[in-house]
């Protein structure tokens, strides 16, 4: 067999082997060991935290999280269950934190008598917390921690 024919046979064999080889396996940390081409079973829904404890906010202007379960709450254009406790007129009786004054302002900063329509659907910004382990690792540090580390004396950094 001459060189040209041998090269052709080798190229053909390599292309067939590459076509027949299983695809390169990539593991997605959120999917686990299930191959990308296969469907995974969805994880069980984690229970919602129901501790009524205020959480520290991670960054300036972060909306507070909801520290209790809101399962079954009606929040639609006709009714907002959150306002039964958190509307300013109800907080003395319910002892719930009142809505911020910004929730009673329109986009031009005019103060309204009722909650602004753009702030009416609470779960657009506020979310309940699930008691679940993180899906991926996280090394996030609050700005206060970073500033404290940067301003520490040189002796502390050793």
CSV table of C-alpha atoms in Angstrom, one decimal:
chain,number,residue,atom,x,y,z
A,1,UNK,CA,0.0,0.0,0.0
A,2,UNK,CA,1.4,3.4,-0.9
A,3,UNK,CA,1.7,6.3,1.5
A,4,UNK,CA,-1.2,8.2,0.0
A,5,UNK,CA,-3.6,5.2,0.4
A,6,UNK,CA,-2.3,4.6,4.0
A,7,UNK,CA,-2.9,8.2,4.9
A,8,UNK,CA,-6.4,8.0,3.5
A,9,UNK,CA,-7.2,4.9,5.4
A,10,UNK,CA,-5.8,6.4,8.7
A,11,UNK,CA,-7.8,9.6,8.2
A,12,UNK,CA,-11.0,7.6,7.5
A,13,UNK,CA,-10.4,5.4,10.5
A,14,UNK,CA,-9.8,8.5,12.8
A,15,UNK,CA,-12.9,10.3,11.5
A,16,UNK,CA,-15.1,7.2,12.1
A,17,UNK,CA,-13.6,6.7,15.5
A,18,UNK,CA,-14.2,10.3,16.5
A,19,UNK,CA,-17.8,10.1,15.2
A,20,UNK,CA,-18.5,6.8,17.0
A,21,UNK,CA,-16.8,7.9,20.3
A,22,UNK,CA,-19.0,8.9,23.2
A,23,UNK,CA,-19.3,12.7,23.6
A,24,UNK,CA,-17.0,14.5,26.0
A,25,UNK,CA,-18.5,14.2,29.5
A,26,UNK,CA,-18.9,17.6,31.2
A,27,UNK,CA,-20.2,17.7,34.8
A,28,UNK,CA,-22.4,20.6,35.8
A,29,UNK,CA,-22.2,21.2,39.6
A,30,UNK,CA,-26.0,22.0,39.7
A,31,UNK,CA,-26.9,18.8,37.7
A,32,UNK,CA,-24.5,16.5,39.6
A,33,UNK,CA,-23.3,13.3,37.8
A,34,UNK,CA,-26.2,13.3,35.3
A,35,UNK,CA,-24.8,13.8,31.8
A,36,UNK,CA,-25.8,17.0,30.1
A,37,UNK,CA,-27.9,15.2,27.4
A,38,UNK,CA,-30.0,13.4,30.1
A,39,UNK,CA,-32.8,14.9,32.1
A,40,UNK,CA,-32.3,15.0,35.9
A,41,UNK,CA,-34.9,14.5,38.6
A,42,UNK,CA,-35.7,17.9,40.1
A,43,UNK,CA,-34.5,18.3,43.7
A,44,UNK,CA,-37.0,18.2,46.5
A,45,UNK,CA,-38.4,21.7,47.4
A,46,UNK,CA,-36.6,22.8,50.6
A,47,UNK,CA,-38.7,23.8,53.6
A,48,UNK,CA,-39.2,27.6,53.9
A,49,UNK,CA,-37.5,29.2,57.0
A,50,UNK,CA,-40.2,30.3,59.4
A,51,UNK,CA,-38.2,31.9,62.2
A,52,UNK,CA,-39.5,35.6,62.1
A,53,UNK,CA,-35.9,36.8,62.7
A,54,UNK,CA,-34.6,39.7,60.7
A,55,UNK,CA,-31.6,38.9,58.6
A,56,UNK,CA,-28.6,41.2,58.1
A,57,UNK,CA,-28.6,42.7,54.6
A,58,UNK,CA,-25.6,41.9,52.5
A,59,UNK,CA,-25.4,45.2,50.6
A,60,UNK,CA,-26.8,48.7,50.8
A,61,UNK,CA,-30.4,49.1,49.6
A,62,UNK,CA,-31.0,45.3,49.5
A,63,UNK,CA,-34.7,44.5,50.1
A,64,UNK,CA,-35.2,42.6,53.3
A,65,UNK,CA,-35.9,38.9,53.1
A,66,UNK,CA,-39.2,37.5,54.3
A,67,UNK,CA,-38.5,35.8,57.6
A,68,UNK,CA,-41.7,33.6,57.5
A,69,UNK,CA,-43.6,31.3,55.2
A,70,UNK,CA,-45.9,33.0,52.7
A,71,UNK,CA,-47.5,29.7,51.4
A,72,UNK,CA,-51.1,30.4,50.4
A,73,UNK,CA,-50.8,34.2,50.6
A,74,UNK,CA,-52.9,35.9,48.0
A,75,UNK,CA,-50.9,38.6,46.2
A,76,UNK,CA,-52.6,39.7,43.0
A,77,UNK,CA,-54.3,42.8,41.6
A,78,UNK,CA,-57.3,42.3,43.8
A,79,UNK,CA,-55.7,41.6,47.2
A,80,UNK,CA,-52.3,41.7,48.9
A,81,UNK,CA,-52.1,39.5,52.0
A,82,UNK,CA,-48.8,41.1,53.1
A,83,UNK,CA,-50.6,44.4,53.6
A,84,UNK,CA,-52.9,42.9,56.3
A,85,UNK,CA,-49.9,43.0,58.6
A,86,UNK,CA,-47.3,45.4,57.0
A,87,UNK,CA,-49.5,48.3,55.9
A,88,UNK,CA,-48.7,51.3,58.1
A,89,UNK,CA,-52.3,51.4,59.5
A,90,UNK,CA,-52.0,47.8,60.7
A,91,UNK,CA,-48.5,47.6,62.2
A,92,UNK,CA,-49.5,48.8,65.7
A,93,UNK,CA,-51.9,45.9,66.1
A,94,UNK,CA,-49.8,43.3,64.3
A,95,UNK,CA,-46.3,44.4,65.5
A,96,UNK,CA,-45.0,43.6,62.0
A,97,UNK,CA,-42.4,46.0,60.5
A,98,UNK,CA,-44.2,48.7,58.5
A,99,UNK,CA,-43.5,49.2,54.8
A,100,UNK,CA,-40.9,51.8,54.0
A,101,UNK,CA,-42.2,55.2,53.0
A,102,UNK,CA,-40.7,54.6,49.6
A,103,UNK,CA,-43.5,52.0,49.0
A,104,UNK,CA,-46.0,54.9,49.2
A,105,UNK,CA,-44.2,57.0,46.5
A,106,UNK,CA,-44.7,57.0,42.8
A,107,UNK,CA,-41.8,57.2,40.4
A,108,UNK,CA,-41.8,61.0,40.6
A,109,UNK,CA,-41.4,60.8,44.4
A,110,UNK,CA,-44.9,62.1,45.0
A,111,UNK,CA,-46.3,60.6,48.3
A,112,UNK,CA,-49.5,58.6,47.9
A,113,UNK,CA,-52.2,57.6,50.4
A,114,UNK,CA,-52.0,53.9,49.3
A,115,UNK,CA,-49.1,51.6,48.4
A,116,UNK,CA,-47.7,52.6,45.0
A,117,UNK,CA,-48.8,50.2,42.2
A,118,UNK,CA,-45.1,49.6,41.3
A,119,UNK,CA,-44.4,48.4,44.9
A,120,UNK,CA,-47.6,46.4,45.3
A,121,UNK,CA,-46.3,43.0,44.3
A,122,UNK,CA,-44.0,42.3,47.3
A,123,UNK,CA,-42.3,39.1,46.0
A,124,UNK,CA,-40.8,41.0,43.0
A,125,UNK,CA,-38.1,42.2,45.5
A,126,UNK,CA,-38.7,40.4,48.8
A,127,UNK,CA,-38.2,36.6,49.0
A,128,UNK,CA,-38.6,34.0,51.7
A,129,UNK,CA,-35.6,32.0,52.7
A,130,UNK,CA,-35.3,28.2,52.2
A,131,UNK,CA,-33.5,26.0,54.6
A,132,UNK,CA,-31.3,24.5,51.8
A,133,UNK,CA,-27.6,23.9,51.3
A,134,UNK,CA,-26.0,26.0,48.6
A,135,UNK,CA,-26.0,24.4,45.1
A,136,UNK,CA,-22.5,25.9,44.4
A,137,UNK,CA,-19.8,27.1,46.7
A,138,UNK,CA,-19.7,30.8,47.5
A,139,UNK,CA,-16.8,32.9,48.7
A,140,UNK,CA,-18.7,36.2,48.8
A,141,UNK,CA,-17.5,38.5,51.6
A,142,UNK,CA,-19.4,41.6,52.8
A,143,UNK,CA,-17.7,44.9,52.1
A,144,UNK,CA,-17.3,45.5,55.9
A,145,UNK,CA,-15.3,42.3,56.2
A,146,UNK,CA,-13.1,43.3,53.3
A,147,UNK,CA,-12.5,46.9,54.6
A,148,UNK,CA,-11.7,45.5,58.1
A,149,UNK,CA,-9.2,43.1,56.6
A,150,UNK,CA,-7.6,45.9,54.5
A,151,UNK,CA,-7.3,48.3,57.4
A,152,UNK,CA,-5.9,45.7,59.9
A,153,UNK,CA,-2.3,46.5,61.1
A,154,UNK,CA,0.5,44.8,59.3
A,155,UNK,CA,1.2,42.6,62.4
A,156,UNK,CA,-2.3,41.0,62.0
A,157,UNK,CA,-1.7,40.2,58.4
A,158,UNK,CA,1.2,37.8,59.1
